Amino acid sequence: MSVHKEVKRITTHVIQAMKTNGEKITMLTGYDFSMAKILDEAGIDIILVGDSASNVMAGHETTLPITLDQMIYHAQSVVRAIKRTFVVVDMPFGSYQGNSTLALKSAIRIMKESGAHAIKMEGGSEIEESIKRILSAGIPVMGHLGLTPQSIYKFGTYTVRAKEELEANKLLEDAKFLDQIGCFSLVLEKIPSSLAKVVSESIEIPTIGIGAGPHTDGQVLVTHDLLGITKDFQPRFLRRYMNLFDDIKVAVESYIGDVKSNSFPTDKESY
Ligand code: KIV
């Protein structure tokens, strides 16, 4: 039986039921109305309005520069498009770290102004107070452990995290902590597959992996990577389903050729 096929709207309860029933959860990033409409119609379970918009949409090198206002703008565009999908919005860098009052205010702004269904935060016990205050306001929180891109300048590189025992133990403890305080799901980014398996089996809430192997309860990719719009990003975990960069380029070259040669528009394409 597929939980996903039977429900009219995806909720946190549906997402939990998928783990209970052994049905994998699908998540993709979305930042705009047109793409979100396609993802929703295709039947994706969760759209993540990721702060990867900072890279993919705005062209920044990291996720750090994107602002709360910009995240809300992307989230509003996505929410307008969806009928069934659950929408989660990343809390951007600087909107929650080290200040739980600010964290609560930022989360409330996202929920109020965008109409999204949940927020995502990077980190474990070090952001305990912020997560707890947001949860106490009735806002569902998705955790994010492993490679947390907002801490890139602490890590120094985008390589696999938690390969060493110390970091792996801390990650497992943080995952149990996020489960216990009431997060509804947890993203595991770029960690060994064996560790992702242990974590997924040790906690009640669903894990959603990116570069974390096949044992997580769901998978997430950046949509622009899956579609081959971002051409130069080629990590091992990425499966490309299209090469849209090249396809779009060919289409645009054809359009340029047609306009330059006066073959577009024809009489039939004119009034
Ligand atoms: O911002 C993002 O796209 C993410 C995913 C990679 C999980 O956080």
mmCIF file of C-alpha atoms and ligand atoms in Angstrom:
data_model
loop_
_atom_site.group_PDB
_atom_site.id
_atom_site.type_symbol
_atom_site.label_atom_id
_atom_site.label_comp_id
_atom_site.label_asym_id
_atom_site.label_seq_id
_atom_site.Cartn_x
_atom_site.Cartn_y
_atom_site.Cartn_z
ATOM 1 C CA MET A 1 0.000 0.000 0.000
ATOM 2 C CA SER A 2 1.336 3.436 -0.918
ATOM 3 C CA VAL A 3 0.669 6.144 1.676
ATOM 4 C CA HIS A 4 1.856 8.724 -0.838
ATOM 5 C CA LYS A 5 -0.757 7.792 -3.486
ATOM 6 C CA GLU A 6 -3.706 7.754 -1.100
ATOM 7 C CA VAL A 7 -3.561 11.174 0.495
ATOM 8 C CA LYS A 8 -4.851 14.480 -0.853
ATOM 9 C CA ARG A 9 -2.203 16.528 0.983
ATOM 10 C CA ILE A 10 1.152 15.579 2.417
ATOM 11 C CA THR A 11 1.446 16.440 6.123
ATOM 12 C CA THR A 12 3.975 15.664 8.859
ATOM 13 C CA HIS A 13 1.750 12.700 9.832
ATOM 14 C CA VAL A 14 1.834 11.346 6.281
ATOM 15 C CA ILE A 15 5.629 11.738 6.218
ATOM 16 C CA GLN A 16 5.933 9.792 9.482
ATOM 17 C CA ALA A 17 3.525 7.131 8.185
ATOM 18 C CA MET A 18 5.770 6.623 5.145
ATOM 19 C CA LYS A 19 8.659 5.663 7.434
ATOM 20 C CA THR A 20 6.396 3.379 9.461
ATOM 21 C CA ASN A 21 5.164 1.684 6.259
ATOM 22 C CA GLY A 22 8.623 1.434 4.733
ATOM 23 C CA GLU A 23 7.735 3.768 1.862
ATOM 24 C CA LYS A 24 10.572 6.038 0.728
ATOM 25 C CA ILE A 25 10.063 9.801 0.989
ATOM 26 C CA THR A 26 10.943 11.996 -2.011
ATOM 27 C CA MET A 27 12.127 15.578 -1.627
ATOM 28 C CA LEU A 28 13.486 18.057 -4.198
ATOM 29 C CA THR A 29 14.398 21.706 -3.948
ATOM 30 C CA GLY A 30 12.131 24.377 -5.445
ATOM 31 C CA TYR A 31 12.564 28.124 -5.553
ATOM 32 C CA ASP A 32 9.987 29.412 -8.043
ATOM 33 C CA PHE A 33 6.354 29.060 -9.117
ATOM 34 C CA SER A 34 6.818 27.329 -12.488
ATOM 35 C CA MET A 35 9.182 24.611 -11.269
ATOM 36 C CA ALA A 36 7.141 24.031 -8.094
ATOM 37 C CA LYS A 37 4.038 23.463 -10.241
ATOM 38 C CA ILE A 38 5.850 20.728 -12.170
ATOM 39 C CA LEU A 39 7.201 19.075 -8.989
ATOM 40 C CA ASP A 40 3.756 19.146 -7.363
ATOM 41 C CA GLU A 41 2.045 17.660 -10.426
ATOM 42 C CA ALA A 42 4.722 14.972 -10.680
ATOM 43 C CA GLY A 43 3.869 13.896 -7.136
ATOM 44 C CA ILE A 44 6.946 14.876 -5.132
ATOM 45 C CA ASP A 45 6.274 14.490 -1.391
ATOM 46 C CA ILE A 46 8.249 17.502 -0.116
ATOM 47 C CA ILE A 47 9.562 20.652 -1.789
ATOM 48 C CA LEU A 48 12.472 22.161 0.083
ATOM 49 C CA VAL A 49 12.862 25.889 -0.492
ATOM 50 C CA GLY A 50 16.547 25.411 0.188
ATOM 51 C CA ASP A 51 19.057 28.124 0.907
ATOM 52 C CA SER A 52 20.868 26.509 -2.033
ATOM 53 C CA ALA A 53 18.854 29.198 -3.861
ATOM 54 C CA SER A 54 21.829 31.346 -2.876
ATOM 55 C CA ASN A 55 24.018 29.253 -5.228
ATOM 56 C CA VAL A 56 21.540 28.090 -7.855
ATOM 57 C CA MET A 57 19.341 31.140 -8.281
ATOM 58 C CA ALA A 58 21.604 34.013 -7.203
ATOM 59 C CA GLY A 59 25.028 32.672 -8.240
ATOM 60 C CA HIS A 60 26.750 33.049 -4.860
ATOM 61 C CA GLU A 61 29.625 30.725 -3.994
ATOM 62 C CA THR A 62 28.026 29.692 -0.665
ATOM 63 C CA THR A 63 24.615 29.626 1.006
ATOM 64 C CA LEU A 64 25.621 32.329 3.484
ATOM 65 C CA PRO A 65 24.588 35.524 1.656
ATOM 66 C CA ILE A 66 20.896 34.736 1.094
ATOM 67 C CA THR A 67 18.606 36.798 3.340
ATOM 68 C CA LEU A 68 15.405 36.009 5.213
ATOM 69 C CA ASP A 69 13.448 38.337 2.907
ATOM 70 C CA GLN A 70 14.825 36.537 -0.155
ATOM 71 C CA MET A 71 13.955 33.105 1.310
ATOM 72 C CA ILE A 72 10.409 34.321 2.012
ATOM 73 C CA TYR A 73 10.097 35.581 -1.574
ATOM 74 C CA HIS A 74 11.138 32.159 -2.951
ATOM 75 C CA ALA A 75 8.821 30.360 -0.508
ATOM 76 C CA GLN A 76 5.829 32.529 -1.468
ATOM 77 C CA SER A 77 6.384 31.698 -5.147
ATOM 78 C CA VAL A 78 6.536 27.959 -4.389
ATOM 79 C CA VAL A 79 3.494 27.931 -2.097
ATOM 80 C CA ARG A 80 1.364 29.643 -4.794
ATOM 81 C CA ALA A 81 2.037 26.694 -7.099
ATOM 82 C CA ILE A 82 1.351 23.673 -4.935
ATOM 83 C CA LYS A 83 -1.815 21.681 -4.366
ATOM 84 C CA ARG A 84 -0.555 18.621 -2.538
ATOM 85 C CA THR A 85 3.137 18.834 -1.721
ATOM 86 C CA PHE A 86 4.505 19.640 1.758
ATOM 87 C CA VAL A 87 6.686 22.783 1.673
ATOM 88 C CA VAL A 88 9.715 23.198 3.959
ATOM 89 C CA VAL A 89 11.762 26.414 4.029
ATOM 90 C CA ASP A 90 15.404 26.727 5.073
ATOM 91 C CA MET A 91 16.120 29.217 7.850
ATOM 92 C CA PRO A 92 18.974 31.233 6.267
ATOM 93 C CA PHE A 93 22.348 31.822 7.878
ATOM 94 C CA GLY A 94 22.147 34.518 10.559
ATOM 95 C CA SER A 95 18.402 34.163 11.144
ATOM 96 C CA TYR A 96 18.592 31.742 14.094
ATOM 97 C CA GLN A 97 22.125 30.966 15.304
ATOM 98 C CA GLY A 98 22.914 32.071 18.837
ATOM 99 C CA ASN A 99 19.683 33.951 19.510
ATOM 100 C CA SER A 100 16.470 32.050 20.185
ATOM 101 C CA THR A 101 14.282 35.185 20.189
ATOM 102 C CA LEU A 102 15.527 36.068 16.714
ATOM 103 C CA ALA A 103 15.091 32.412 15.669
ATOM 104 C CA LEU A 104 11.456 32.352 16.732
ATOM 105 C CA LYS A 105 10.812 35.702 15.024
ATOM 106 C CA SER A 106 12.430 34.491 11.783
ATOM 107 C CA ALA A 107 10.473 31.215 11.787
ATOM 108 C CA ILE A 108 7.191 33.021 12.437
ATOM 109 C CA ARG A 109 7.899 35.438 9.564
ATOM 110 C CA ILE A 110 8.515 32.499 7.200
ATOM 111 C CA MET A 111 5.291 30.753 8.222
ATOM 112 C CA LYS A 112 3.116 33.892 8.271
ATOM 113 C CA GLU A 113 4.397 35.573 5.108
ATOM 114 C CA SER A 114 4.914 32.534 2.863
ATOM 115 C CA GLY A 115 2.248 30.031 3.909
ATOM 116 C CA ALA A 116 4.827 27.227 3.993
ATOM 117 C CA HIS A 117 4.321 24.217 6.259
ATOM 118 C CA ALA A 118 7.628 23.816 8.104
ATOM 119 C CA ILE A 119 11.151 25.166 8.450
ATOM 120 C CA LYS A 120 14.590 23.507 8.338
ATOM 121 C CA MET A 121 17.572 24.345 10.557
ATOM 122 C CA GLU A 122 21.199 23.198 10.391
ATOM 123 C CA GLY A 123 22.751 21.877 13.616
ATOM 124 C CA GLY A 124 22.163 19.799 16.737
ATOM 125 C CA SER A 125 22.399 20.435 20.479
ATOM 126 C CA GLU A 126 24.205 23.767 19.949
ATOM 127 C CA ILE A 127 20.961 25.305 18.645
ATOM 128 C CA GLU A 128 18.751 23.544 21.217
ATOM 129 C CA GLU A 129 17.124 26.694 22.601
ATOM 130 C CA SER A 130 16.197 28.036 19.163
ATOM 131 C CA ILE A 131 14.700 24.732 17.989
ATOM 132 C CA LYS A 132 12.711 24.292 21.199
ATOM 133 C CA ARG A 133 11.212 27.790 21.041
ATOM 134 C CA ILE A 134 10.191 27.306 17.409
ATOM 135 C CA LEU A 135 8.672 23.901 18.181
ATOM 136 C CA SER A 136 6.794 25.389 21.134
ATOM 137 C CA ALA A 137 5.135 27.831 18.718
ATOM 138 C CA GLY A 138 3.689 24.847 16.838
ATOM 139 C CA ILE A 139 6.040 25.135 13.866
ATOM 140 C CA PRO A 140 7.295 21.796 12.501
ATOM 141 C CA VAL A 141 11.100 21.631 12.317
ATOM 142 C CA MET A 142 13.215 19.525 9.952
ATOM 143 C CA GLY A 143 16.756 19.025 11.281
ATOM 144 C CA HIS A 144 19.925 18.924 9.161
ATOM 145 C CA LEU A 145 23.162 17.173 10.212
ATOM 146 C CA GLY A 146 26.379 16.034 8.541
ATOM 147 C CA LEU A 147 27.649 18.459 5.929
ATOM 148 C CA THR A 148 25.820 21.629 6.936
ATOM 149 C CA PRO A 149 26.750 24.176 4.236
ATOM 150 C CA GLN A 150 26.140 27.214 6.457
ATOM 151 C CA SER A 151 29.250 26.086 8.408
ATOM 152 C CA ILE A 152 31.450 25.741 5.322
ATOM 153 C CA TYR A 153 34.075 28.140 6.652
ATOM 154 C CA LYS A 154 34.386 25.996 9.796
ATOM 155 C CA PHE A 155 34.722 22.753 7.767
ATOM 156 C CA GLY A 156 36.956 24.270 5.071
ATOM 157 C CA THR A 157 35.794 21.821 2.368
ATOM 158 C CA TYR A 158 32.628 20.141 1.058
ATOM 159 C CA THR A 159 34.015 16.622 1.644
ATOM 160 C CA VAL A 160 32.216 13.768 3.429
ATOM 161 C CA ARG A 161 31.577 14.440 7.148
ATOM 162 C CA ALA A 162 31.605 12.140 10.205
ATOM 163 C CA LYS A 163 34.083 9.584 8.874
ATOM 164 C CA GLU A 164 35.916 9.652 12.217
ATOM 165 C CA GLU A 165 34.418 8.019 15.305
ATOM 166 C CA LEU A 166 34.249 11.203 17.377
ATOM 167 C CA GLU A 167 32.242 13.152 14.801
ATOM 168 C CA ALA A 168 30.084 10.099 13.969
ATOM 169 C CA ASN A 169 29.194 9.651 17.664
ATOM 170 C CA LYS A 170 28.330 13.336 18.009
ATOM 171 C CA LEU A 171 26.127 13.131 14.898
ATOM 172 C CA LEU A 172 24.279 10.072 16.252
ATOM 173 C CA GLU A 173 23.744 11.799 19.599
ATOM 174 C CA ASP A 174 22.472 14.944 17.862
ATOM 175 C CA ALA A 175 20.089 12.868 15.708
ATOM 176 C CA LYS A 176 18.638 11.192 18.821
ATOM 177 C CA PHE A 177 18.374 14.599 20.466
ATOM 178 C CA LEU A 178 16.476 16.149 17.509
ATOM 179 C CA ASP A 179 14.162 13.124 17.447
ATOM 180 C CA GLN A 180 13.518 13.338 21.171
ATOM 181 C CA ILE A 181 12.782 17.094 21.297
ATOM 182 C CA GLY A 182 10.189 16.802 18.529
ATOM 183 C CA CYS A 183 11.634 17.526 15.081
ATOM 184 C CA PHE A 184 9.509 15.785 12.428
ATOM 185 C CA SER A 185 12.334 14.683 10.119
ATOM 186 C CA LEU A 186 16.066 14.973 9.617
ATOM 187 C CA VAL A 187 18.260 15.658 6.587
ATOM 188 C CA LEU A 188 21.574 13.767 6.571
ATOM 189 C CA GLU A 189 24.023 15.315 4.124
ATOM 190 C CA LYS A 190 27.212 13.705 2.807
ATOM 191 C CA ILE A 191 27.990 11.148 5.514
ATOM 192 C CA PRO A 192 29.026 7.472 5.191
ATOM 193 C CA SER A 193 26.187 5.175 4.179
ATOM 194 C CA SER A 194 26.860 2.886 7.172
ATOM 195 C CA LEU A 195 26.419 5.781 9.625
ATOM 196 C CA ALA A 196 23.222 6.950 7.874
ATOM 197 C CA LYS A 197 21.865 3.407 8.311
ATOM 198 C CA VAL A 198 22.618 3.368 12.041
ATOM 199 C CA VAL A 199 21.065 6.823 12.501
ATOM 200 C CA SER A 200 17.935 5.922 10.497
ATOM 201 C CA GLU A 201 17.450 2.746 12.539
ATOM 202 C CA SER A 202 18.106 4.526 15.855
ATOM 203 C CA ILE A 203 15.472 7.255 15.619
ATOM 204 C CA GLU A 204 11.700 7.302 15.137
ATOM 205 C CA ILE A 205 11.482 10.272 12.753
ATOM 206 C CA PRO A 206 12.309 9.857 9.050
ATOM 207 C CA THR A 207 15.775 10.630 7.731
ATOM 208 C CA ILE A 208 16.170 12.156 4.269
ATOM 209 C CA GLY A 209 19.587 11.714 2.720
ATOM 210 C CA ILE A 210 21.719 13.551 0.191
ATOM 211 C CA GLY A 211 24.997 11.773 -0.440
ATOM 212 C CA ALA A 212 24.165 9.522 2.526
ATOM 213 C CA GLY A 213 23.516 6.231 0.687
ATOM 214 C CA PRO A 214 20.412 4.082 0.227
ATOM 215 C CA HIS A 215 19.442 3.351 3.850
ATOM 216 C CA THR A 216 17.831 6.684 4.751
ATOM 217 C CA ASP A 217 14.021 6.877 4.803
ATOM 218 C CA GLY A 218 13.990 9.302 1.890
ATOM 219 C CA GLN A 219 16.193 11.094 -0.624
ATOM 220 C CA VAL A 220 16.678 14.734 -1.579
ATOM 221 C CA LEU A 221 18.498 16.370 -4.498
ATOM 222 C CA VAL A 222 18.803 19.909 -5.768
ATOM 223 C CA THR A 223 16.380 19.997 -8.717
ATOM 224 C CA HIS A 224 18.740 22.027 -10.920
ATOM 225 C CA ASP A 225 21.421 19.322 -10.418
ATOM 226 C CA LEU A 226 19.024 16.457 -11.233
ATOM 227 C CA LEU A 227 17.938 18.256 -14.416
ATOM 228 C CA GLY A 228 21.495 19.046 -15.512
ATOM 229 C CA ILE A 229 20.971 22.811 -15.439
ATOM 230 C CA THR A 230 23.985 23.168 -13.141
ATOM 231 C CA LYS A 231 26.639 21.653 -15.336
ATOM 232 C CA ASP A 232 29.898 21.853 -13.434
ATOM 233 C CA PHE A 233 28.742 20.354 -10.113
ATOM 234 C CA GLN A 234 29.464 16.621 -10.340
ATOM 235 C CA PRO A 235 29.616 14.914 -6.934
ATOM 236 C CA ARG A 236 29.492 11.112 -6.805
ATOM 237 C CA PHE A 237 26.037 11.083 -5.193
ATOM 238 C CA LEU A 238 24.358 13.049 -7.981
ATOM 239 C CA ARG A 239 22.279 11.199 -10.555
ATOM 240 C CA ARG A 240 21.456 13.447 -13.501
ATOM 241 C CA TYR A 241 18.169 12.653 -15.231
ATOM 242 C CA MET A 242 18.544 15.268 -17.982
ATOM 243 C CA ASN A 243 21.129 17.588 -19.528
ATOM 244 C CA LEU A 244 18.964 20.666 -19.651
ATOM 245 C CA PHE A 245 21.886 23.097 -19.800
ATOM 246 C CA ASP A 246 22.817 21.742 -23.242
ATOM 247 C CA ASP A 247 19.197 21.316 -24.384
ATOM 248 C CA ILE A 248 18.280 24.886 -23.437
ATOM 249 C CA LYS A 249 21.449 26.182 -25.079
ATOM 250 C CA VAL A 250 20.555 24.414 -28.362
ATOM 251 C CA ALA A 251 17.009 25.855 -28.205
ATOM 252 C CA VAL A 252 18.307 29.373 -27.580
ATOM 253 C CA GLU A 253 20.875 29.041 -30.396
ATOM 254 C CA SER A 254 18.061 27.958 -32.744
ATOM 255 C CA TYR A 255 15.964 30.962 -31.704
ATOM 256 C CA ILE A 256 18.897 33.329 -32.283
ATOM 257 C CA GLY A 257 19.490 31.768 -35.714
ATOM 258 C CA ASP A 258 15.798 32.042 -36.655
ATOM 259 C CA VAL A 259 15.545 35.717 -35.648
ATOM 260 C CA LYS A 260 18.826 36.663 -37.334
ATOM 261 C CA SER A 261 17.833 34.902 -40.569
ATOM 262 C CA ASN A 262 14.350 36.436 -40.558
ATOM 263 C CA SER A 263 12.682 33.009 -40.391
ATOM 264 C CA PHE A 264 10.957 33.893 -37.109
ATOM 265 C CA PRO A 265 8.228 35.044 -36.929
ATOM 266 C CA THR A 266 6.412 33.804 -40.042
ATOM 267 C CA ASP A 267 3.092 35.223 -41.273
ATOM 268 C CA LYS A 268 1.322 32.452 -39.349
ATOM 269 C CA GLU A 269 3.018 33.597 -36.166
ATOM 270 C CA SER A 270 1.939 37.212 -36.757
ATOM 271 C CA TYR A 271 -1.342 39.156 -36.408
HETATM 272 O O1 KIV B 1 19.578 24.055 0.616
HETATM 273 C C1 KIV B 1 19.463 22.901 0.183
HETATM 274 O O2 KIV B 1 19.248 22.657 -1.007
HETATM 275 C C2 KIV B 1 19.604 21.801 1.136
HETATM 276 C C3 KIV B 1 19.599 20.406 0.603
HETATM 277 C C4 KIV B 1 20.845 20.107 -0.118
HETATM 278 C C5 KIV B 1 19.310 19.407 1.652
HETATM 279 O O3 KIV B 1 19.742 22.037 2.302
#
